Amino acid sequence: MKALLQPFKVSVDMVSLWCVSALLIFLSLGASGTNPGVKVRLTQQGLEYGRQIGLVTLQEKLKTIKIPDLSGSEKVSPIGKVSYSLTGIQILNLGLPKSSVGLVPGTGVNLFIGDAFINLHGNWRVKYLKIIKDSGSFDLSVSRLSIGVTIGVKEDDTGRPSVSSANCAASVGDVSIKFHGGASWLYNLFKSYIDKALRSALQKQICSLVGEAIDEMNPHLKTLNVLAHVDKYAEIEYSMVESPLISNSSIDLSLKGEFYNIGQHQEPPFSPTPFSLPAQDSNMLYISLSAFTLNSAGFVYNNAGVLELYITDDMIPSSFPVRLNTKTFGTFIPQIAKQYPGLMMKLLVKAAKEPNISFEPNNMTVQASSTVTAYAIQPNATLSPLFILSLNASVSAQIYVSGLKVAGVLSLNEMDMTLVTSYVGPFEVKSLDSFLTMIVKVVVIPKVNTYLKQGYPLPSIGKMNLLNTQLQILKDNVLIGTDVQFSA
């Protein structure tokens, strides 16, 4: 799998776990009501790849054609009545050398197979003049066989796509029979009757088997991860919110793709807005993720109480000369060292509310609010509040697709702080800039990056792999263009 990195800048009101939520949601899809949070487009290239896979399956299915024993009687001049039977007819070879696939707007996919051939072998037996019997074998070649089928695509009752045979027609071009042994010259006199019987037997079974092959695709479609597990807090719903939109050039799926708390599907206080897929067709598949999805993730993780992080001294590398204690902070705020001498400290970075995330071309912006509360840790482990800050930050990020997941890497650009409350008297907030920036860079960002590196699942079916993946940040959505390969 090729992973492509796309750099962009994120403006955040908090540097802590808001960063997690921002990228978390990248993998999801969001929708509530009728507007989707994600759109998936299968292009003509994707259909061509599906045709290649489908032909292998269809060829194996057609090899199971069972030609029933044929028998009858015909009047053959000058002999009179001849009774015949063809038995043990088996397929030796079957080929589908030419095929094409196209779209039927509003309905589904049209598959045409031409110049197909079938080679069969069987046994023959005749009886004439009441007492004369003869037998032998024969080889049968069917050529210029054509099959045309329209595959309907719709939504099933689980929110997944489903397919069915809308109509099918099969035509047998030429049938050539070569008899071996005995009085095979008799068959040449009435082989036109046998030709008709074999054509009928083949044409009746072909469309039935094609229908079975199409129906057997549905169990694979049911592997679409409609409810994808993310972690112990969240899951993503990828069910379809409306029937597929089928045009002359693509099949578009509208998916909900909303983050939910596990076991508690609560809708957020905002709704998805309409967005469009760009006119691109160089890849087999396009997945477009909207800002609504990211916002739904922020809502979910905030509800779960996950968007907060306690920072303690043991989280700071031992090589750093400054420590998280009242002595260090007393350098900047003397009142702390006087009131709480010789104590360790703890910081709590916490979201005030869920973030608001938006996309612009090549840029993702996260508007969020958070607080940083500093505590002195008393000998009895109780926490004494020292001050509360409001924190805004600018974060650079790289988003990439790895396997069937979206992952990311963050780095801090800058941040601003303002004093909300002080329990130790007034002080100059600017004096804490260097120390808190260091805390964010060496503690918060690495912790978030470890989490983001795990990635978050994209919608997928079966043993699907993504190839030649490209990621673009557009107006109001992120577009992933990719080719697809299925492994056995």
Short mmCIF file of C-alpha atoms in Angstrom, two decimals:
data_model
loop_
_atom_site.label_atom_id
_atom_site.label_comp_id
_atom_site.label_asym_id
_atom_site.label_seq_id
_atom_site.Cartn_x
_atom_site.Cartn_y
_atom_site.Cartn_z
CA MET A 1 0.00 0.00 0.00
CA LYS A 2 1.32 3.35 -0.98
CA ALA A 3 0.80 5.98 1.69
CA LEU A 4 0.78 9.60 0.58
CA LEU A 5 1.34 12.41 3.05
CA GLN A 6 -0.56 15.68 2.72
CA PRO A 7 0.74 18.53 4.91
CA PHE A 8 -1.57 21.24 6.13
CA LYS A 9 -1.99 23.62 9.05
CA VAL A 10 -4.47 23.24 11.86
CA SER A 11 -5.53 26.14 14.09
CA VAL A 12 -6.57 24.78 17.45
CA ASP A 13 -7.72 26.33 20.69
CA MET A 14 -6.16 23.46 22.54
CA VAL A 15 -3.14 21.35 21.90
CA SER A 16 -4.16 18.32 23.85
CA LEU A 17 -6.63 15.64 22.86
CA TRP A 18 -8.46 17.95 20.50
CA CYS A 19 -5.68 17.00 18.12
CA VAL A 20 -6.73 13.41 18.56
CA SER A 21 -10.35 14.15 17.77
CA ALA A 22 -9.44 16.23 14.75
CA LEU A 23 -7.63 13.39 13.04
CA LEU A 24 -9.76 10.70 14.54
CA ILE A 25 -12.65 11.81 12.52
CA PHE A 26 -10.79 11.84 9.30
CA LEU A 27 -11.56 8.26 8.85
CA SER A 28 -15.15 8.49 9.54
CA LEU A 29 -18.00 9.53 7.45
CA GLY A 30 -20.77 11.62 8.83
CA ALA A 31 -24.40 12.05 8.22
CA SER A 32 -27.62 12.66 10.00
CA GLY A 33 -30.98 12.77 8.34
CA THR A 34 -30.77 12.60 4.57
CA ASN A 35 -27.48 14.41 3.94
CA PRO A 36 -24.47 12.06 3.93
CA GLY A 37 -21.27 12.69 5.81
CA VAL A 38 -19.31 10.70 3.27
CA LYS A 39 -19.64 9.88 -0.39
CA VAL A 40 -18.06 6.97 -2.19
CA ARG A 41 -17.69 6.88 -5.97
CA LEU A 42 -16.95 3.80 -8.08
CA THR A 43 -15.63 4.92 -11.46
CA GLN A 44 -15.51 3.17 -14.83
CA GLN A 45 -12.00 1.99 -13.92
CA GLY A 46 -13.40 0.39 -10.81
CA LEU A 47 -16.10 -1.30 -12.86
CA GLU A 48 -13.46 -2.67 -15.23
CA TYR A 49 -11.59 -4.20 -12.31
CA GLY A 50 -14.86 -5.64 -11.04
CA ARG A 51 -15.50 -7.08 -14.49
CA GLN A 52 -12.17 -8.91 -14.40
CA ILE A 53 -12.92 -10.41 -11.00
CA GLY A 54 -16.51 -11.20 -11.92
CA LEU A 55 -15.58 -13.02 -15.13
CA VAL A 56 -13.42 -15.48 -13.22
CA THR A 57 -16.33 -16.25 -10.91
CA LEU A 58 -18.84 -16.39 -13.76
CA GLN A 59 -16.64 -18.70 -15.82
CA GLU A 60 -16.40 -21.16 -12.94
CA LYS A 61 -20.15 -20.94 -12.43
CA LEU A 62 -20.90 -21.64 -16.11
CA LYS A 63 -18.63 -24.68 -15.99
CA THR A 64 -21.24 -26.25 -13.74
CA ILE A 65 -23.83 -26.27 -16.55
CA LYS A 66 -25.55 -29.63 -16.57
CA ILE A 67 -26.74 -30.78 -19.97
CA PRO A 68 -29.50 -33.31 -19.38
CA ASP A 69 -29.62 -36.54 -21.32
CA LEU A 70 -31.41 -35.96 -24.59
CA SER A 71 -33.56 -38.54 -26.30
CA GLY A 72 -36.19 -38.66 -28.99
CA SER A 73 -37.12 -40.12 -32.32
CA GLU A 74 -37.19 -38.76 -35.81
CA LYS A 75 -38.25 -40.06 -39.20
CA VAL A 76 -35.21 -40.36 -41.38
CA SER A 77 -35.73 -41.22 -45.03
CA PRO A 78 -35.38 -43.89 -46.28
CA ILE A 79 -34.76 -45.77 -43.00
CA GLY A 80 -37.87 -44.65 -41.18
CA LYS A 81 -38.16 -44.04 -37.47
CA VAL A 82 -34.82 -43.63 -35.64
CA SER A 83 -34.68 -43.45 -31.85
CA TYR A 84 -31.67 -41.67 -30.37
CA SER A 85 -30.19 -40.66 -27.04
CA LEU A 86 -27.29 -38.42 -25.96
CA THR A 87 -25.97 -39.15 -22.47
CA GLY A 88 -23.12 -38.28 -20.13
CA ILE A 89 -22.60 -34.82 -21.62
CA GLN A 90 -19.75 -33.01 -19.83
CA ILE A 91 -18.02 -29.64 -20.33
CA LEU A 92 -14.38 -29.98 -21.30
CA ASN A 93 -13.58 -26.32 -21.79
CA LEU A 94 -15.31 -22.94 -21.54
CA GLY A 95 -13.97 -19.50 -22.48
CA LEU A 96 -15.20 -15.91 -22.20
CA PRO A 97 -12.69 -14.09 -24.41
CA LYS A 98 -14.60 -10.86 -24.97
CA SER A 99 -16.60 -8.82 -22.47
CA SER A 100 -17.51 -5.26 -21.64
CA VAL A 101 -19.16 -3.47 -18.77
CA GLY A 102 -21.15 -0.25 -18.66
CA LEU A 103 -23.61 1.63 -16.51
CA VAL A 104 -27.36 1.88 -16.90
CA PRO A 105 -28.38 5.22 -15.32
CA GLY A 106 -30.83 4.77 -12.50
CA THR A 107 -30.63 0.98 -12.60
CA GLY A 108 -27.21 -0.58 -12.32
CA VAL A 109 -24.51 -2.25 -14.39
CA ASN A 110 -24.72 -3.85 -17.81
CA LEU A 111 -22.37 -6.78 -18.56
CA PHE A 112 -22.01 -8.12 -22.09
CA ILE A 113 -20.07 -11.25 -23.02
CA GLY A 114 -19.42 -12.08 -26.65
CA ASP A 115 -17.68 -14.80 -28.69
CA ALA A 116 -17.83 -17.21 -25.74
CA PHE A 117 -17.35 -20.88 -26.44
CA ILE A 118 -18.06 -24.24 -24.79
CA ASN A 119 -16.57 -27.61 -25.70
CA LEU A 120 -18.45 -30.70 -24.54
CA HIS A 121 -18.09 -34.47 -24.83
CA GLY A 122 -20.72 -37.22 -24.49
CA ASN A 123 -22.03 -40.57 -25.66
CA TRP A 124 -24.67 -41.41 -28.28
CA ARG A 125 -26.89 -44.38 -28.95
CA VAL A 126 -29.39 -45.17 -31.75
CA LYS A 127 -31.97 -47.80 -32.62
CA TYR A 128 -33.59 -48.20 -36.04
CA LEU A 129 -35.37 -50.81 -38.11
CA LYS A 130 -36.57 -52.08 -34.71
CA ILE A 131 -33.60 -54.38 -34.14
CA ILE A 132 -30.46 -52.50 -35.15
CA LYS A 133 -28.62 -50.69 -32.35
CA ASP A 134 -25.43 -48.68 -32.47
CA SER A 135 -23.44 -46.37 -30.17
CA GLY A 136 -20.36 -44.18 -29.94
CA SER A 137 -19.15 -40.84 -28.63
CA PHE A 138 -19.40 -37.26 -29.81
CA ASP A 139 -17.72 -33.87 -29.36
CA LEU A 140 -19.83 -30.75 -29.28
CA SER A 141 -18.52 -27.21 -29.86
CA VAL A 142 -20.64 -24.18 -29.09
CA SER A 143 -19.27 -20.93 -30.47
CA ARG A 144 -20.37 -17.31 -30.81
CA LEU A 145 -22.18 -17.60 -27.50
CA SER A 146 -23.29 -14.19 -26.18
CA ILE A 147 -24.68 -13.20 -22.79
CA GLY A 148 -26.17 -9.84 -21.86
CA VAL A 149 -27.20 -9.11 -18.27
CA THR A 150 -28.25 -5.99 -16.38
CA ILE A 151 -27.25 -6.02 -12.72
CA GLY A 152 -29.52 -3.91 -10.53
CA VAL A 153 -27.89 -2.07 -7.61
CA LYS A 154 -29.90 -0.88 -4.62
CA GLU A 155 -29.84 -0.54 -0.83
CA ASP A 156 -30.76 -3.49 1.37
CA ASP A 157 -32.47 -3.39 4.76
CA THR A 158 -29.10 -3.23 6.60
CA GLY A 159 -27.93 -0.08 4.83
CA ARG A 160 -25.55 -1.95 2.53
CA PRO A 161 -25.54 -2.11 -1.27
CA SER A 162 -27.08 -5.21 -2.84
CA VAL A 163 -27.22 -6.55 -6.40
CA SER A 164 -29.64 -8.67 -8.43
CA SER A 165 -30.15 -9.76 -12.01
CA ALA A 166 -32.58 -7.28 -13.54
CA ASN A 167 -32.72 -9.03 -16.92
CA CYS A 168 -30.65 -11.55 -18.85
CA ALA A 169 -30.50 -12.85 -22.41
CA ALA A 170 -28.31 -15.60 -23.86
CA SER A 171 -27.83 -16.51 -27.47
CA VAL A 172 -26.08 -19.57 -28.90
CA GLY A 173 -24.45 -18.78 -32.23
CA ASP A 174 -23.09 -21.99 -33.74
CA VAL A 175 -23.29 -25.60 -32.60
CA SER A 176 -20.94 -28.09 -34.20
CA ILE A 177 -21.24 -31.83 -33.50
CA LYS A 178 -18.69 -34.44 -34.46
CA PHE A 179 -19.66 -38.09 -33.97
CA HIS A 180 -17.25 -40.95 -33.41
CA GLY A 181 -17.83 -44.67 -33.92
CA GLY A 182 -20.67 -46.81 -35.24
CA ALA A 183 -23.19 -45.58 -37.74
CA SER A 184 -22.58 -41.95 -36.94
CA TRP A 185 -23.62 -41.09 -40.49
CA LEU A 186 -27.17 -41.37 -39.22
CA TYR A 187 -26.75 -38.35 -36.98
CA ASN A 188 -25.69 -36.20 -39.86
CA LEU A 189 -29.16 -36.79 -41.31
CA PHE A 190 -30.99 -35.29 -38.33
CA LYS A 191 -28.37 -33.35 -36.37
CA SER A 192 -30.43 -30.20 -36.86
CA TYR A 193 -32.92 -31.64 -34.38
CA ILE A 194 -30.13 -32.27 -31.87
CA ASP A 195 -28.78 -28.76 -32.50
CA LYS A 196 -32.14 -27.28 -31.51
CA ALA A 197 -32.41 -29.40 -28.35
CA LEU A 198 -28.88 -28.50 -27.20
CA ARG A 199 -29.45 -24.79 -27.83
CA SER A 200 -32.58 -24.87 -25.72
CA ALA A 201 -30.86 -26.75 -22.89
CA LEU A 202 -27.94 -24.29 -22.83
CA GLN A 203 -29.97 -21.12 -23.07
CA LYS A 204 -32.28 -22.16 -20.23
CA GLN A 205 -29.39 -22.75 -17.84
CA ILE A 206 -27.05 -19.88 -18.70
CA CYS A 207 -29.20 -17.03 -17.36
CA SER A 208 -30.13 -19.07 -14.30
CA LEU A 209 -26.45 -19.59 -13.49
CA VAL A 210 -25.63 -15.96 -14.22
CA GLY A 211 -28.35 -14.97 -11.74
CA GLU A 212 -26.84 -17.30 -9.14
CA ALA A 213 -23.38 -15.79 -9.68
CA ILE A 214 -24.81 -12.30 -9.17
CA ASP A 215 -26.69 -13.34 -6.03
CA GLU A 216 -23.48 -14.82 -4.63
CA MET A 217 -21.97 -11.33 -4.66
CA ASN A 218 -24.33 -10.18 -1.90
CA PRO A 219 -22.63 -12.06 0.97
CA HIS A 220 -19.43 -10.20 0.02
CA LEU A 221 -21.27 -6.87 -0.05
CA LYS A 222 -22.62 -7.65 3.41
CA THR A 223 -19.03 -7.52 4.72
CA LEU A 224 -19.16 -3.71 4.38
CA ASN A 225 -18.25 -2.48 7.85
CA VAL A 226 -21.51 -0.64 8.45
CA LEU A 227 -20.58 -0.30 12.11
CA ALA A 228 -16.79 -0.07 12.39
CA HIS A 229 -15.18 -0.41 15.80
CA VAL A 230 -12.67 2.35 16.57
CA ASP A 231 -11.69 1.91 20.22
CA LYS A 232 -13.33 1.39 23.60
CA TYR A 233 -15.07 4.76 23.30
CA ALA A 234 -16.26 5.06 19.72
CA GLU A 235 -17.58 3.34 16.63
CA ILE A 236 -18.38 4.68 13.16
CA GLU A 237 -21.56 4.00 11.23
CA TYR A 238 -21.14 3.61 7.47
CA SER A 239 -24.68 2.66 6.47
CA MET A 240 -26.21 4.08 3.30
CA VAL A 241 -28.63 6.98 3.78
CA GLU A 242 -30.19 6.63 0.32
CA SER A 243 -30.15 4.34 -2.70
CA PRO A 244 -27.09 4.46 -4.96
CA LEU A 245 -26.95 7.19 -7.61
CA ILE A 246 -26.05 5.60 -10.94
CA SER A 247 -25.00 7.77 -13.86
CA ASN A 248 -23.35 7.10 -17.22
CA SER A 249 -19.87 7.24 -15.67
CA SER A 250 -20.05 6.24 -12.00
CA ILE A 251 -21.92 4.75 -9.07
CA ASP A 252 -22.15 7.10 -6.07
CA LEU A 253 -22.95 5.87 -2.57
CA SER A 254 -24.07 8.23 0.19
CA LEU A 255 -23.02 6.95 3.62
CA LYS A 256 -23.86 8.16 7.08
CA GLY A 257 -20.39 7.67 8.56
CA GLU A 258 -21.13 9.27 11.89
CA PHE A 259 -19.11 8.69 15.07
CA TYR A 260 -21.09 7.37 18.01
CA ASN A 261 -20.32 6.47 21.59
CA ILE A 262 -20.32 2.69 21.83
CA GLY A 263 -23.78 1.50 22.87
CA GLN A 264 -25.19 5.05 22.90
CA HIS A 265 -26.15 6.51 19.53
CA GLN A 266 -26.83 10.10 20.48
CA GLU A 267 -27.12 12.63 17.65
CA PRO A 268 -24.97 15.77 17.92
CA PRO A 269 -26.52 19.26 18.06
CA PHE A 270 -25.49 19.94 14.44
CA SER A 271 -26.28 18.41 11.05
CA PRO A 272 -24.30 17.59 7.91
CA THR A 273 -24.35 20.06 5.06
CA PRO A 274 -24.49 19.02 1.38
CA PHE A 275 -21.21 18.64 -0.49
CA SER A 276 -20.23 17.35 -3.91
CA LEU A 277 -17.61 15.00 -5.26
CA PRO A 278 -15.21 16.59 -7.74
CA ALA A 279 -15.18 15.38 -11.33
CA GLN A 280 -12.21 13.03 -11.08
CA ASP A 281 -11.92 9.56 -12.59
CA SER A 282 -8.22 8.62 -12.66
CA ASN A 283 -8.68 6.17 -9.77
CA MET A 284 -11.04 3.23 -9.33
CA LEU A 285 -12.55 4.52 -6.09
CA TYR A 286 -13.03 7.87 -4.36
CA ILE A 287 -13.95 8.34 -0.70
CA SER A 288 -14.92 11.84 0.36
CA LEU A 289 -15.07 12.60 4.09
CA SER A 290 -16.90 15.71 5.26
CA ALA A 291 -16.23 18.09 8.14
CA PHE A 292 -19.39 16.82 9.81
CA THR A 293 -17.65 13.53 10.51
CA LEU A 294 -14.81 15.19 12.35
CA ASN A 295 -17.24 17.29 14.33
CA SER A 296 -19.24 14.21 15.27
CA ALA A 297 -16.02 12.61 16.55
CA GLY A 298 -15.29 15.62 18.72
CA PHE A 299 -18.81 15.43 20.10
CA VAL A 300 -18.44 11.71 20.86
CA TYR A 301 -15.05 11.90 22.54
CA ASN A 302 -16.07 14.94 24.55
CA ASN A 303 -19.17 13.07 25.75
CA ALA A 304 -16.93 10.18 26.75
CA GLY A 305 -14.72 12.50 28.81
CA VAL A 306 -11.68 11.56 26.75
CA LEU A 307 -10.66 15.07 25.67
CA GLU A 308 -8.57 15.71 28.73
CA LEU A 309 -5.04 14.82 29.77
CA TYR A 310 -3.27 14.93 33.12
CA ILE A 311 0.43 15.79 32.86
CA THR A 312 2.76 14.79 35.69
CA ASP A 313 6.50 15.16 36.18
CA ASP A 314 7.25 11.52 35.31
CA MET A 315 5.94 12.21 31.80
CA ILE A 316 8.72 14.76 31.20
CA PRO A 317 12.00 13.25 29.91
CA SER A 318 14.60 12.92 32.64
CA SER A 319 17.12 14.74 30.47
CA PHE A 320 15.17 17.99 30.76
CA PRO A 321 16.57 20.34 33.44
CA VAL A 322 13.19 21.81 34.37
CA ARG A 323 10.69 19.77 36.37
CA LEU A 324 6.98 19.99 37.04
CA ASN A 325 7.13 21.29 40.63
CA THR A 326 6.49 24.45 42.62
CA LYS A 327 10.21 25.27 42.62
CA THR A 328 10.25 25.55 38.81
CA PHE A 329 6.99 27.48 38.65
CA GLY A 330 8.15 29.62 41.54
CA THR A 331 10.82 30.98 39.21
CA PHE A 332 8.06 32.47 37.07
CA ILE A 333 5.41 32.98 39.76
CA PRO A 334 7.09 33.58 43.15
CA GLN A 335 3.80 33.30 45.03
CA ILE A 336 3.61 29.58 44.16
CA ALA A 337 6.97 28.77 45.73
CA LYS A 338 6.07 30.76 48.87
CA GLN A 339 2.62 29.24 49.41
CA TYR A 340 3.45 25.68 48.36
CA PRO A 341 7.17 25.11 48.86
CA GLY A 342 8.78 21.83 47.77
CA LEU A 343 5.70 20.25 46.19
CA MET A 344 5.25 18.40 42.90
CA MET A 345 2.66 19.68 40.46
CA LYS A 346 0.10 18.34 38.01
CA LEU A 347 -1.46 19.96 34.94
CA LEU A 348 -4.89 19.17 33.53
CA VAL A 349 -5.53 20.03 29.88
CA LYS A 350 -9.27 19.76 29.26
CA ALA A 351 -11.70 20.63 26.50
CA ALA A 352 -14.39 23.13 27.41
CA LYS A 353 -16.69 21.95 24.61
CA GLU A 354 -16.50 19.94 21.40
CA PRO A 355 -14.44 21.51 18.62
CA ASN A 356 -15.75 22.96 15.39
CA ILE A 357 -13.78 21.66 12.41
CA SER A 358 -13.83 22.99 8.85
CA PHE A 359 -11.94 22.40 5.60
CA GLU A 360 -10.54 24.81 3.06
CA PRO A 361 -8.37 23.79 0.10
CA ASN A 362 -5.10 22.34 1.48
CA ASN A 363 -6.04 23.37 4.99
CA MET A 364 -7.93 21.98 7.96
CA THR A 365 -9.02 24.31 10.76
CA VAL A 366 -10.10 23.26 14.23
CA GLN A 367 -11.77 25.88 16.40
CA ALA A 368 -11.85 24.63 19.96
CA SER A 369 -11.64 25.87 23.52
CA SER A 370 -9.67 24.28 26.32
CA THR A 371 -8.30 25.05 29.73
CA VAL A 372 -5.05 24.26 31.49
CA THR A 373 -5.42 23.93 35.25
CA ALA A 374 -2.30 23.75 37.43
CA TYR A 375 -2.35 21.94 40.79
CA ALA A 376 0.08 21.55 43.65
CA ILE A 377 0.12 17.97 44.96
CA GLN A 378 -0.11 17.97 48.76
CA PRO A 379 1.68 15.33 50.89
CA ASN A 380 -1.70 13.64 51.44
CA ALA A 381 -2.20 13.53 47.61
CA THR A 382 -4.92 16.16 47.57
CA LEU A 383 -4.72 18.75 44.81
CA SER A 384 -4.57 22.48 45.50
CA PRO A 385 -5.51 24.59 42.44
CA LEU A 386 -2.98 27.27 41.52
CA PHE A 387 -4.35 28.84 38.33
CA ILE A 388 -6.43 28.21 35.21
CA LEU A 389 -5.34 29.24 31.72
CA SER A 390 -7.16 29.39 28.40
CA LEU A 391 -4.99 27.87 25.65
CA ASN A 392 -5.00 28.44 21.87
CA ALA A 393 -2.56 26.69 19.58
CA SER A 394 -1.51 26.27 15.95
CA VAL A 395 -0.64 22.72 14.95
CA SER A 396 0.80 21.37 11.71
CA ALA A 397 -0.30 17.89 10.66
CA GLN A 398 0.38 15.26 8.06
CA ILE A 399 -2.55 13.02 7.17
CA TYR A 400 -1.92 9.78 5.34
CA VAL A 401 -3.64 6.55 4.36
CA SER A 402 -2.02 3.36 5.60
CA GLY A 403 -3.66 0.11 4.64
CA LEU A 404 -7.38 0.57 5.25
CA LYS A 405 -6.87 3.25 7.88
CA VAL A 406 -6.31 6.97 8.12
CA ALA A 407 -3.50 8.08 10.40
CA GLY A 408 -1.66 11.30 11.18
CA VAL A 409 1.38 13.04 12.67
CA LEU A 410 1.26 16.39 14.49
CA SER A 411 3.82 19.08 15.28
CA LEU A 412 3.36 22.29 17.29
CA ASN A 413 3.79 25.65 15.58
CA GLU A 414 2.77 28.19 18.22
CA MET A 415 0.30 28.75 21.02
CA ASP A 416 -1.22 31.62 23.01
CA MET A 417 -2.37 31.67 26.62
CA THR A 418 -4.58 33.92 28.69
CA LEU A 419 -5.24 33.84 32.43
CA VAL A 420 -8.75 32.81 33.45
CA THR A 421 -8.37 32.42 37.22
CA SER A 422 -5.47 32.69 39.67
CA TYR A 423 -5.57 31.27 43.19
CA VAL A 424 -2.13 32.68 44.07
CA GLY A 425 -2.60 36.32 43.05
CA PRO A 426 -1.90 38.14 39.79
CA PHE A 427 1.09 37.16 37.60
CA GLU A 428 2.41 37.64 34.08
CA VAL A 429 1.17 34.74 31.94
CA LYS A 430 3.80 35.39 29.29
CA SER A 431 6.49 34.20 31.68
CA LEU A 432 5.11 30.66 31.32
CA ASP A 433 5.29 30.57 27.51
CA SER A 434 8.59 28.74 27.14
CA PHE A 435 7.92 26.18 29.84
CA LEU A 436 4.40 25.27 28.73
CA THR A 437 5.44 25.18 25.08
CA MET A 438 8.11 22.67 26.05
CA ILE A 439 5.52 20.60 27.94
CA VAL A 440 3.27 20.48 24.91
CA LYS A 441 6.11 19.56 22.53
CA VAL A 442 7.69 16.80 24.60
CA VAL A 443 4.62 15.37 26.37
CA VAL A 444 1.31 16.16 24.68
CA ILE A 445 2.26 15.97 20.99
CA PRO A 446 4.20 12.66 21.24
CA LYS A 447 1.36 11.11 23.22
CA VAL A 448 -1.20 12.21 20.65
CA ASN A 449 1.01 11.01 17.77
CA THR A 450 1.32 7.56 19.32
CA TYR A 451 -2.46 7.39 19.41
CA LEU A 452 -2.91 8.73 15.89
CA LYS A 453 -0.36 6.32 14.43
CA GLN A 454 -2.74 3.45 15.18
CA GLY A 455 -5.08 4.82 12.52
CA TYR A 456 -8.83 4.70 12.16
CA PRO A 457 -10.77 2.39 9.80
CA LEU A 458 -12.09 3.45 6.42
CA PRO A 459 -15.18 1.78 4.95
CA SER A 460 -14.17 -1.50 3.32
CA ILE A 461 -15.54 -4.74 1.91
CA GLY A 462 -13.98 -8.17 2.42
CA LYS A 463 -10.23 -8.54 1.90
CA MET A 464 -9.83 -5.19 0.19
CA ASN A 465 -6.49 -3.45 -0.23
CA LEU A 466 -5.90 0.12 -1.41
CA LEU A 467 -3.25 1.00 -4.00
CA ASN A 468 -1.90 4.25 -5.48
CA THR A 469 -3.68 6.26 -2.82
CA GLN A 470 -3.81 10.05 -2.98
CA LEU A 471 -5.30 12.47 -0.47
CA GLN A 472 -6.57 15.98 -1.15
CA ILE A 473 -8.04 18.53 1.24
CA LEU A 474 -10.82 20.38 -0.55
CA LYS A 475 -13.55 22.82 0.38
CA ASP A 476 -15.62 21.17 3.14
CA ASN A 477 -14.24 17.65 2.62
CA VAL A 478 -11.20 15.42 2.32
CA LEU A 479 -10.96 13.36 -0.87
CA ILE A 480 -9.15 10.02 -0.98
CA GLY A 481 -8.57 8.67 -4.48
CA THR A 482 -7.39 5.09 -4.68
CA ASP A 483 -7.22 1.92 -6.72
CA VAL A 484 -8.46 -1.32 -5.21
CA GLN A 485 -7.23 -4.88 -5.08
CA PHE A 486 -8.94 -7.86 -3.48
CA SER A 487 -6.89 -10.72 -2.06
CA ALA A 488 -8.08 -14.30 -1.89
#
